[in-house]
PDB file of C-alpha atoms and ligand atoms in Angstrom:
ATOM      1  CA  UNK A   1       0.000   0.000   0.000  1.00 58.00           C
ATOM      2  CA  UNK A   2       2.861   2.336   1.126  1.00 68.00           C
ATOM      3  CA  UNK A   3       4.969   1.657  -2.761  1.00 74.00           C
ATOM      4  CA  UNK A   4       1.529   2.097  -4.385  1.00 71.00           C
ATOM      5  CA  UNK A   5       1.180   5.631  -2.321  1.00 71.00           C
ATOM      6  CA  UNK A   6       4.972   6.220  -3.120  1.00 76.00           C
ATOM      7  CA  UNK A   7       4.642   6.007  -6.706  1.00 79.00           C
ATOM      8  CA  UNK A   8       1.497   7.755  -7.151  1.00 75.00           C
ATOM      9  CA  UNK A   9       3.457  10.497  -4.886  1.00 79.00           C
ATOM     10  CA  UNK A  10       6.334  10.170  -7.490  1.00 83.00           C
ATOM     11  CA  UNK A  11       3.573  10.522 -10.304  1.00 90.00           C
ATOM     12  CA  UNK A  12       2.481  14.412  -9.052  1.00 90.00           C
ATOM     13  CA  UNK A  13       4.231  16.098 -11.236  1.00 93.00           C
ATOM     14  CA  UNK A  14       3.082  14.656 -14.174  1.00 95.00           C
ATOM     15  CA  UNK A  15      -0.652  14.744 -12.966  1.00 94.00           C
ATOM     16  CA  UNK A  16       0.223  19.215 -12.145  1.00 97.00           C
ATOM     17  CA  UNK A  17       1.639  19.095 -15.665  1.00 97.00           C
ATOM     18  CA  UNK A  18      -1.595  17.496 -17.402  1.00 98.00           C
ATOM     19  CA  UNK A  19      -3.808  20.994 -17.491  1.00 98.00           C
ATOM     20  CA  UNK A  20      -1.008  22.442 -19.513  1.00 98.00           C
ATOM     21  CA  UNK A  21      -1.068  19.557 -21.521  1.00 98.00           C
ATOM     22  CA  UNK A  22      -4.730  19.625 -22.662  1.00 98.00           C
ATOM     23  CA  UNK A  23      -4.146  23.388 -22.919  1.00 98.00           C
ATOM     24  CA  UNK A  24      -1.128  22.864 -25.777  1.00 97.00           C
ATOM     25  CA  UNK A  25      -3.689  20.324 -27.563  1.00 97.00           C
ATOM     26  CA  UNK A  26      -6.828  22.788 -27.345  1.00 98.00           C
ATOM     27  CA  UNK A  27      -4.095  25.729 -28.677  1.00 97.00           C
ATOM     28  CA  UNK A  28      -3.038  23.317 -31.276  1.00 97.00           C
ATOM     29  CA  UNK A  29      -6.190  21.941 -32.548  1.00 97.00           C
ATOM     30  CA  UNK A  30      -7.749  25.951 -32.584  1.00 96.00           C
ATOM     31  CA  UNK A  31     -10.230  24.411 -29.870  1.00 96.00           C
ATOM     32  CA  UNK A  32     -10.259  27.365 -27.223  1.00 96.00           C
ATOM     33  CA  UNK A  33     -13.899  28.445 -28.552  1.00 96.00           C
ATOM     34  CA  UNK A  34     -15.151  32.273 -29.904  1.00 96.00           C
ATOM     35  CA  UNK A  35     -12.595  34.316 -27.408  1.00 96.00           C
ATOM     36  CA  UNK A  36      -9.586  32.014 -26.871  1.00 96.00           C
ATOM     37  CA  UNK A  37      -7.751  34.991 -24.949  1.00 95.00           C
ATOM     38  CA  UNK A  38     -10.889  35.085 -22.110  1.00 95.00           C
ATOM     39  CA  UNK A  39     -10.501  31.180 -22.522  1.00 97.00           C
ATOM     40  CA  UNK A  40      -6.682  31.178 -21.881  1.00 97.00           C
ATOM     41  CA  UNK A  41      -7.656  33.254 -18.915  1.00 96.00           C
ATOM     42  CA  UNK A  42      -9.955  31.268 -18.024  1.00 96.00           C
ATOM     43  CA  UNK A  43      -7.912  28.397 -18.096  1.00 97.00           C
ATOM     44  CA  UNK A  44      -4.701  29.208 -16.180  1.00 98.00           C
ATOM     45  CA  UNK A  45      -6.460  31.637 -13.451  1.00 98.00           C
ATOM     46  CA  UNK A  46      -8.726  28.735 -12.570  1.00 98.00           C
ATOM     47  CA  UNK A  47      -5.876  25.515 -12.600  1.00 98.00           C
ATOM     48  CA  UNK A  48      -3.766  28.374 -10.373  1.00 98.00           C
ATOM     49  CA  UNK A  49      -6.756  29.083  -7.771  1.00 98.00           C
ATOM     50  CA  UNK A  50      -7.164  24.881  -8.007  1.00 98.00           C
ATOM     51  CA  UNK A  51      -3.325  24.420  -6.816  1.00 98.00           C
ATOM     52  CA  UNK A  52      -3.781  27.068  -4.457  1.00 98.00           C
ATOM     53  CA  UNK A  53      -6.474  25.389  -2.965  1.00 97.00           C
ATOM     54  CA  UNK A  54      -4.648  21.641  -3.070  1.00 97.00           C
ATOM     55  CA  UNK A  55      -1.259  23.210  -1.507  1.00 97.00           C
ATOM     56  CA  UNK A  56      -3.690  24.827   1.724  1.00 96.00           C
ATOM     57  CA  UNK A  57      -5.576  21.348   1.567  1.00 96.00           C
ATOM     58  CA  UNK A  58      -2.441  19.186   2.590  1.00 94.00           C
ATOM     59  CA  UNK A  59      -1.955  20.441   6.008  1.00 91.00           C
ATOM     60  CA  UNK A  60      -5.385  19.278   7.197  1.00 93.00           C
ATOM     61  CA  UNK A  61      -5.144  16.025   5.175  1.00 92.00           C
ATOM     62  CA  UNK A  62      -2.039  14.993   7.160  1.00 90.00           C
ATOM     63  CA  UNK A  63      -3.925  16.506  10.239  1.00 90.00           C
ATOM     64  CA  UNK A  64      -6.322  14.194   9.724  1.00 91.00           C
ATOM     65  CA  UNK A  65      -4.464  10.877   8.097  1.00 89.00           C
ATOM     66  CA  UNK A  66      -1.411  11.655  10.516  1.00 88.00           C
ATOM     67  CA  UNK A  67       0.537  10.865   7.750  1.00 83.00           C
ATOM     68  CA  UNK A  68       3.287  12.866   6.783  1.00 82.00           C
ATOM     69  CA  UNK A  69       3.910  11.713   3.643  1.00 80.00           C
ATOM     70  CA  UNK A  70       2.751  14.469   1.432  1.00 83.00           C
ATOM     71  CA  UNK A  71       4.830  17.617   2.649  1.00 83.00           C
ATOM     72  CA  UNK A  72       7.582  17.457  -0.466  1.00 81.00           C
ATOM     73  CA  UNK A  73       4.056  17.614  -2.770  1.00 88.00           C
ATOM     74  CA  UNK A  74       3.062  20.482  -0.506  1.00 91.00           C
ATOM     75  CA  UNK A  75       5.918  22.148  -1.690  1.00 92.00           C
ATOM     76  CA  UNK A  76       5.572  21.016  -5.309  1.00 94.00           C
ATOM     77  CA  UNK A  77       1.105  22.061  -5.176  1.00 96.00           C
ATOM     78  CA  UNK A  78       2.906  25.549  -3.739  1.00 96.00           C
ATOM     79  CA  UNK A  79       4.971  25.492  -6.851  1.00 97.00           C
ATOM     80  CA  UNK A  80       2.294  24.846  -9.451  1.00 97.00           C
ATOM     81  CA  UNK A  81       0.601  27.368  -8.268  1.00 98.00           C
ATOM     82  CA  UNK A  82       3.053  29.732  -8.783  1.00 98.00           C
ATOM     83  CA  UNK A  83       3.866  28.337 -12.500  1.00 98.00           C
ATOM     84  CA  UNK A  84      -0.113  28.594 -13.676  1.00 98.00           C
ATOM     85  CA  UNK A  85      -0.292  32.280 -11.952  1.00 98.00           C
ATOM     86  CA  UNK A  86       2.857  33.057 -13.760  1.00 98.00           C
ATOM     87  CA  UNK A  87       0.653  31.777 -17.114  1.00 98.00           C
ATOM     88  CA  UNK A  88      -2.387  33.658 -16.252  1.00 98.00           C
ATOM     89  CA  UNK A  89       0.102  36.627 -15.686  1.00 98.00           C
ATOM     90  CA  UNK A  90       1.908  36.187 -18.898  1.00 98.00           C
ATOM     91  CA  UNK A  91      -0.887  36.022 -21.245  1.00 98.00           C
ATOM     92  CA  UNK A  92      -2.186  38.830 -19.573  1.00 97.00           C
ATOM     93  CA  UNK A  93       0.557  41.295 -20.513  1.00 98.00           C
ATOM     94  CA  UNK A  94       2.066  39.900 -23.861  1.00 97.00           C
ATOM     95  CA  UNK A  95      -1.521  38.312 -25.048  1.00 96.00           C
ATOM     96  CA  UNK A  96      -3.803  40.583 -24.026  1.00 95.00           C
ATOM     97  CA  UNK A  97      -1.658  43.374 -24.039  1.00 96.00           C
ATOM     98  CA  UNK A  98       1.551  42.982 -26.098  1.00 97.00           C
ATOM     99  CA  UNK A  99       4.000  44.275 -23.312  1.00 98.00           C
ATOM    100  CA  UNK A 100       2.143  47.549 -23.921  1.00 98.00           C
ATOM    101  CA  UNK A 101       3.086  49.524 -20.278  1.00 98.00           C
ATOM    102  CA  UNK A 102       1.190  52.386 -20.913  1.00 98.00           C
ATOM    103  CA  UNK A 103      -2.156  50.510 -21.913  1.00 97.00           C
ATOM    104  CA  UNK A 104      -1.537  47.990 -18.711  1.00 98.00           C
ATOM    105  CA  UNK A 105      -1.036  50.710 -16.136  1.00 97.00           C
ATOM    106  CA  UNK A 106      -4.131  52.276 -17.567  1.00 98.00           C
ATOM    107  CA  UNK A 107      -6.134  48.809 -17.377  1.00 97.00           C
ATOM    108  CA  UNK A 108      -4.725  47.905 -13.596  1.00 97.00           C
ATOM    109  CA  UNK A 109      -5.874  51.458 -12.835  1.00 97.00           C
ATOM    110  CA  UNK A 110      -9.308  51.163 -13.711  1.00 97.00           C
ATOM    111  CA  UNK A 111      -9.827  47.565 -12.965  1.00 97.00           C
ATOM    112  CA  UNK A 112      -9.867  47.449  -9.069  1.00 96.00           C
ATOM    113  CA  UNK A 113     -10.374  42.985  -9.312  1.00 96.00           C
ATOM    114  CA  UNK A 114      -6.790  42.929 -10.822  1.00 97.00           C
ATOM    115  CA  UNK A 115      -5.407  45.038  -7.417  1.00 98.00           C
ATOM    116  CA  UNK A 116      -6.336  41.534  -5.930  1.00 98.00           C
ATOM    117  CA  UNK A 117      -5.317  39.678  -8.555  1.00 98.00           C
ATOM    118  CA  UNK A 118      -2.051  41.515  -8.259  1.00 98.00           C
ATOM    119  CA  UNK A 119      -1.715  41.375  -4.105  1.00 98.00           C
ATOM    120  CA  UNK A 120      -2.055  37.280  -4.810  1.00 98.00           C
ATOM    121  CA  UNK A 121       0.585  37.538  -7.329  1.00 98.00           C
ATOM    122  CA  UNK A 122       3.037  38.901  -5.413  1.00 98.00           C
ATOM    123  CA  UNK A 123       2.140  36.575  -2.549  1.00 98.00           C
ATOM    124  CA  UNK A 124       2.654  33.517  -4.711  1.00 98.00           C
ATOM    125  CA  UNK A 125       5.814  34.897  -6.120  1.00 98.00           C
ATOM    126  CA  UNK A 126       7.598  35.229  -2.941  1.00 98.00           C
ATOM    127  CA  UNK A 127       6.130  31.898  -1.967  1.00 97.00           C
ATOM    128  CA  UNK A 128       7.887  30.816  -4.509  1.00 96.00           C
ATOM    129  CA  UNK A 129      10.732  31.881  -4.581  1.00 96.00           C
ATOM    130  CA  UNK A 130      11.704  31.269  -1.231  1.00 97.00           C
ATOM    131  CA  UNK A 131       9.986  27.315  -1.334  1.00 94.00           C
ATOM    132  CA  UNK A 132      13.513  25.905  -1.318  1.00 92.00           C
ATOM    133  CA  UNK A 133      15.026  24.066   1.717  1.00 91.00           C
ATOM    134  CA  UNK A 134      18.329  26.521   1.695  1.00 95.00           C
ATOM    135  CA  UNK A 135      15.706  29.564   1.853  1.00 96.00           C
ATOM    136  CA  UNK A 136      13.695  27.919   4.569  1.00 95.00           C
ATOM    137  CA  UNK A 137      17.140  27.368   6.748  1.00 95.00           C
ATOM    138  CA  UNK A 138      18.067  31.137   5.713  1.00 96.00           C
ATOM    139  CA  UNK A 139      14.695  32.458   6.984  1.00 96.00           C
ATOM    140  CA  UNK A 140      14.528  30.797   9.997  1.00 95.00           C
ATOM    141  CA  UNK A 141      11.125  31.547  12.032  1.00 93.00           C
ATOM    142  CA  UNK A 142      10.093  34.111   9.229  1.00 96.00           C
ATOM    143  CA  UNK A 143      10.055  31.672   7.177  1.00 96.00           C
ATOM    144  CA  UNK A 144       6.889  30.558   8.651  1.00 93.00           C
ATOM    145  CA  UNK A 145       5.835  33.619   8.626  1.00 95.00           C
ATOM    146  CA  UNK A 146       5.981  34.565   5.189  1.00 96.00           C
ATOM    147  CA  UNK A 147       4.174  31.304   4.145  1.00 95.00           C
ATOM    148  CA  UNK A 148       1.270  31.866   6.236  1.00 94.00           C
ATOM    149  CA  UNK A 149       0.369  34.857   3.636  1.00 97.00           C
ATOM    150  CA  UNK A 150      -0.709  31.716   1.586  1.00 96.00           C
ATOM    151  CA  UNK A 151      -4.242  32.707   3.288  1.00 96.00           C
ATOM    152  CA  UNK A 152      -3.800  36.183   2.166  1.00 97.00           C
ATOM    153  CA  UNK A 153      -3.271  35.013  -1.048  1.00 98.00           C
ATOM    154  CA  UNK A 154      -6.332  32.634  -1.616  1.00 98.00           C
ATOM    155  CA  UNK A 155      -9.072  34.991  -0.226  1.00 97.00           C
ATOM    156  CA  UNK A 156      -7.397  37.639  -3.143  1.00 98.00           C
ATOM    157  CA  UNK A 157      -8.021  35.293  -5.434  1.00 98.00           C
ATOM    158  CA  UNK A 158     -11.173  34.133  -4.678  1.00 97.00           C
ATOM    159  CA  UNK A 159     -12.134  38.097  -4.445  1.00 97.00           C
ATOM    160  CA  UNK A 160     -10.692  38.569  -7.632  1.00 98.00           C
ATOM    161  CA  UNK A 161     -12.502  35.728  -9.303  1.00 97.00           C
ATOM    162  CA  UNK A 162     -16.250  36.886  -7.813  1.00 95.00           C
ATOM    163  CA  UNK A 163     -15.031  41.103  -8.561  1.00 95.00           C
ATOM    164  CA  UNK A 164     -14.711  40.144 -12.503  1.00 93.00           C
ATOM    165  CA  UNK A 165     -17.510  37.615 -12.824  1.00 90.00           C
ATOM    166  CA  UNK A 166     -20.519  39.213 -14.186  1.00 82.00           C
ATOM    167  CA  UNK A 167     -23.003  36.183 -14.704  1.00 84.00           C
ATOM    168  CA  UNK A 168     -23.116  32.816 -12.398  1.00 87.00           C
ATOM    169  CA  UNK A 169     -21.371  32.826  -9.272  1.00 92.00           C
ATOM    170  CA  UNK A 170     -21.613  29.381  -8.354  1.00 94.00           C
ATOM    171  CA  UNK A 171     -18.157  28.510  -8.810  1.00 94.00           C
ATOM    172  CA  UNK A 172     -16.425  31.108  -6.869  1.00 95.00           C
ATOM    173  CA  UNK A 173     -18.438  30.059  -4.220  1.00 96.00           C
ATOM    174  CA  UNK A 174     -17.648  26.869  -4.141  1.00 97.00           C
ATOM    175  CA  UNK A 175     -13.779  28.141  -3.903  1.00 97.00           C
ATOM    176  CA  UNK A 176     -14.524  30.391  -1.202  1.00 97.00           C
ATOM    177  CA  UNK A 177     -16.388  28.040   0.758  1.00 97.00           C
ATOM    178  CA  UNK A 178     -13.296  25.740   0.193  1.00 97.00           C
ATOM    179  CA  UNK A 179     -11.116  28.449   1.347  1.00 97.00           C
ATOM    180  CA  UNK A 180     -13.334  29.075   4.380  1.00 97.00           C
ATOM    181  CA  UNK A 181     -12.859  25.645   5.823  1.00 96.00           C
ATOM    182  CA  UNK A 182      -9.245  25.113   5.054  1.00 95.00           C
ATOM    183  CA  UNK A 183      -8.914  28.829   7.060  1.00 94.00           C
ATOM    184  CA  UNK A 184     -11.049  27.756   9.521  1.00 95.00           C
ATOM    185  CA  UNK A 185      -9.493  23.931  10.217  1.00 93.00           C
ATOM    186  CA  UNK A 186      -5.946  26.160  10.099  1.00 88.00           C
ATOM    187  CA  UNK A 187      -6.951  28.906  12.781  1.00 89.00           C
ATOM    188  CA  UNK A 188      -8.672  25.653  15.204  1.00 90.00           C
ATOM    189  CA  UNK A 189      -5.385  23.613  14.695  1.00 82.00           C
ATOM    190  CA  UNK A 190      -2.975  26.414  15.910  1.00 73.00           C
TER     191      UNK A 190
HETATM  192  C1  HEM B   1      -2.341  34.087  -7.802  1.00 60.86           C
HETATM  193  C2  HEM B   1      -2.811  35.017  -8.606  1.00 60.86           C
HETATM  194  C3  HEM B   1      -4.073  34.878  -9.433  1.00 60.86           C
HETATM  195  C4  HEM B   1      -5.043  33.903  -9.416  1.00 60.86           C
HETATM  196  C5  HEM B   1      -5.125  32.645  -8.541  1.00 60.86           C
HETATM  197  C6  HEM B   1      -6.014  34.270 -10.418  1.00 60.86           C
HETATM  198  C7  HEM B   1      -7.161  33.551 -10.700  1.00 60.86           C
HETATM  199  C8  HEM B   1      -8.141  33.950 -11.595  1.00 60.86           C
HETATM  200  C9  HEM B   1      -9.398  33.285 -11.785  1.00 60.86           C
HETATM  201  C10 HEM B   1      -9.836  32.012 -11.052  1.00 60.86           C
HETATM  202  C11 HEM B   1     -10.076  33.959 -12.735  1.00 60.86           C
HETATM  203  C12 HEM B   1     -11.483  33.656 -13.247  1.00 60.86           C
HETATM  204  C13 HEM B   1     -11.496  32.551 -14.253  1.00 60.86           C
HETATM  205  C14 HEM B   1     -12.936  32.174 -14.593  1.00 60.86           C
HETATM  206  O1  HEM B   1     -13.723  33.055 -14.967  1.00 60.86           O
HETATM  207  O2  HEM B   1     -13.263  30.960 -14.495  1.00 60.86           O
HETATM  208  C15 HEM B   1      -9.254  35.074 -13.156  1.00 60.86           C
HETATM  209  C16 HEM B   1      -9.608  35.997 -14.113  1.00 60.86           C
HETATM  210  C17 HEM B   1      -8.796  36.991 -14.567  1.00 60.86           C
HETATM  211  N1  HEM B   1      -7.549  37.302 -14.092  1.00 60.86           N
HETATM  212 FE1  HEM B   1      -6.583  36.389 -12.564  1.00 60.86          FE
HETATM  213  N2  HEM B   1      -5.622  35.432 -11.034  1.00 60.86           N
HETATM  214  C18 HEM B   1      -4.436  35.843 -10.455  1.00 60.86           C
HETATM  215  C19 HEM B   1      -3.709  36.958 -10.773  1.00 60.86           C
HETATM  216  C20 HEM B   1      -3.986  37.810 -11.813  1.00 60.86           C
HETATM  217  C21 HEM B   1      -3.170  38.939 -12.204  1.00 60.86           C
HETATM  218  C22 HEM B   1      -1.881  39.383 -11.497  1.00 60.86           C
HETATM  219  C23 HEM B   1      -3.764  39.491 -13.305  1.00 60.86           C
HETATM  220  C24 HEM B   1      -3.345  40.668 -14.130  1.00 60.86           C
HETATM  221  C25 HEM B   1      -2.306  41.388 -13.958  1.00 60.86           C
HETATM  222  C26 HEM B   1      -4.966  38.733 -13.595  1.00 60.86           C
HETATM  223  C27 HEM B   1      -5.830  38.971 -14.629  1.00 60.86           C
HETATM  224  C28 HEM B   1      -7.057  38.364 -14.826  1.00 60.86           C
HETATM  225  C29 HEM B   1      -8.019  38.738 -15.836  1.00 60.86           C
HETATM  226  C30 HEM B   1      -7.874  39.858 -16.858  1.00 60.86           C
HETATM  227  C31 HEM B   1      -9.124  37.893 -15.669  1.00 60.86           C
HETATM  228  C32 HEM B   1     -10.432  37.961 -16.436  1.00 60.86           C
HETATM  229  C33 HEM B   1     -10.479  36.971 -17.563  1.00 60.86           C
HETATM  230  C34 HEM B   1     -11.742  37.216 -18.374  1.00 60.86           C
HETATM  231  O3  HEM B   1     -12.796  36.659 -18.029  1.00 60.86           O
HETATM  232  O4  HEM B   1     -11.637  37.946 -19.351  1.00 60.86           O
HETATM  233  N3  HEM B   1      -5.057  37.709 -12.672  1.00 60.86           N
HETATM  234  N4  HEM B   1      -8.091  35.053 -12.455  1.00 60.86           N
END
């Protein structure tokens, strides 16, 4: 049970990559419907709040399972997070926009759901780029810190996703009742 556990473990980073995968083939086959830019959007802003969500998940599962198997894919959910942001990011300023500063200034201006979208961002960046066992050593306590901002980061998002949603808001809602519990199982644990 353990090996079978252990190789599925092993096997995370190709399930994280599969998203990106179907994503190429959709690109590739002209398959992304009538507004492929909303759908890339789309896409990548919803697999990033879905890591987000699995990374705060694994605490409680281990909580639960006492198991402690899972905290390198912690670290690896953390980092997926970070790539598909980085995505949804990306196409954002070079699709959407073409690198144009002027016309994205302008647009983050007048837009107040990408403020949120932005605060997450740079949450998830710093996450990031400090995930490594060398920065973790180097930061000491803040370390911990610094990671706990992970909550920060989700409730932006899930703001950010209801602030720009003009029709159903079903699926928000299930992500920020999602969010709720995983905040609420953190703040009973500690
Ligand atoms: C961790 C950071 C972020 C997360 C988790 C995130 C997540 C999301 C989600 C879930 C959506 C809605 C997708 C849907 O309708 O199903 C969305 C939409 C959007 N996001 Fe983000 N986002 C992040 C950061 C940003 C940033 C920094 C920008 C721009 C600078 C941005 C720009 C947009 C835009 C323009 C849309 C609207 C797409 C459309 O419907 O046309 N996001 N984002």
């Amino acid at each position: 049970m353990n090996g079978l556990i252990k190789s599925l473990l092993a096997l995370t980073p190709v399930f994280c990559s599969l998203p990106l995968l179907f994503l190429g083939f959709d690109i590739a086959s002209d398959n992304l419907g009538a507004n492929p830019i909303q759908a890339l959007h789309i896409r990548l802003g919803d697999w990033s709040l879905r890591f987000l969500c699995i990374t705060l998940a694994i605490t409680p599962i281990q909580a639960i399972t006492r198991w402690r198997g899972m905290t390198e894919c912690r670290q690896l959910f953390g980092l997926y997070t970070f790539f598909y942001a980085s995505l949804h990011v990306l196409v954002y300023l070079f699709v959407d926009h073409n690198f144009m500063w002027s016309l994205i200034i302008t647009d983050i201006i007048e837009s107040p759901y990408i403020w949120l979208g932005v605060l997450a961002y740079i949450i998830v960046f710093l996450l990031g780029l400090t995930s490594s066992k060398f920065a973790m050593k180097t930061l000491g306590k803040n370390w911990k810190k610094l990671h706990r901002w992970i909550y920060l980061a989700s409730v932006a998002s899930v703001i950010h996703y209801f602030w720009q949603l003009k029709g159903n808001l079903t699926e928000p809602l299930v992500y920020a009742i999602i969010i709720v519990l995983l905040l609420s199982f953190r703040l009973l644990a500690s």
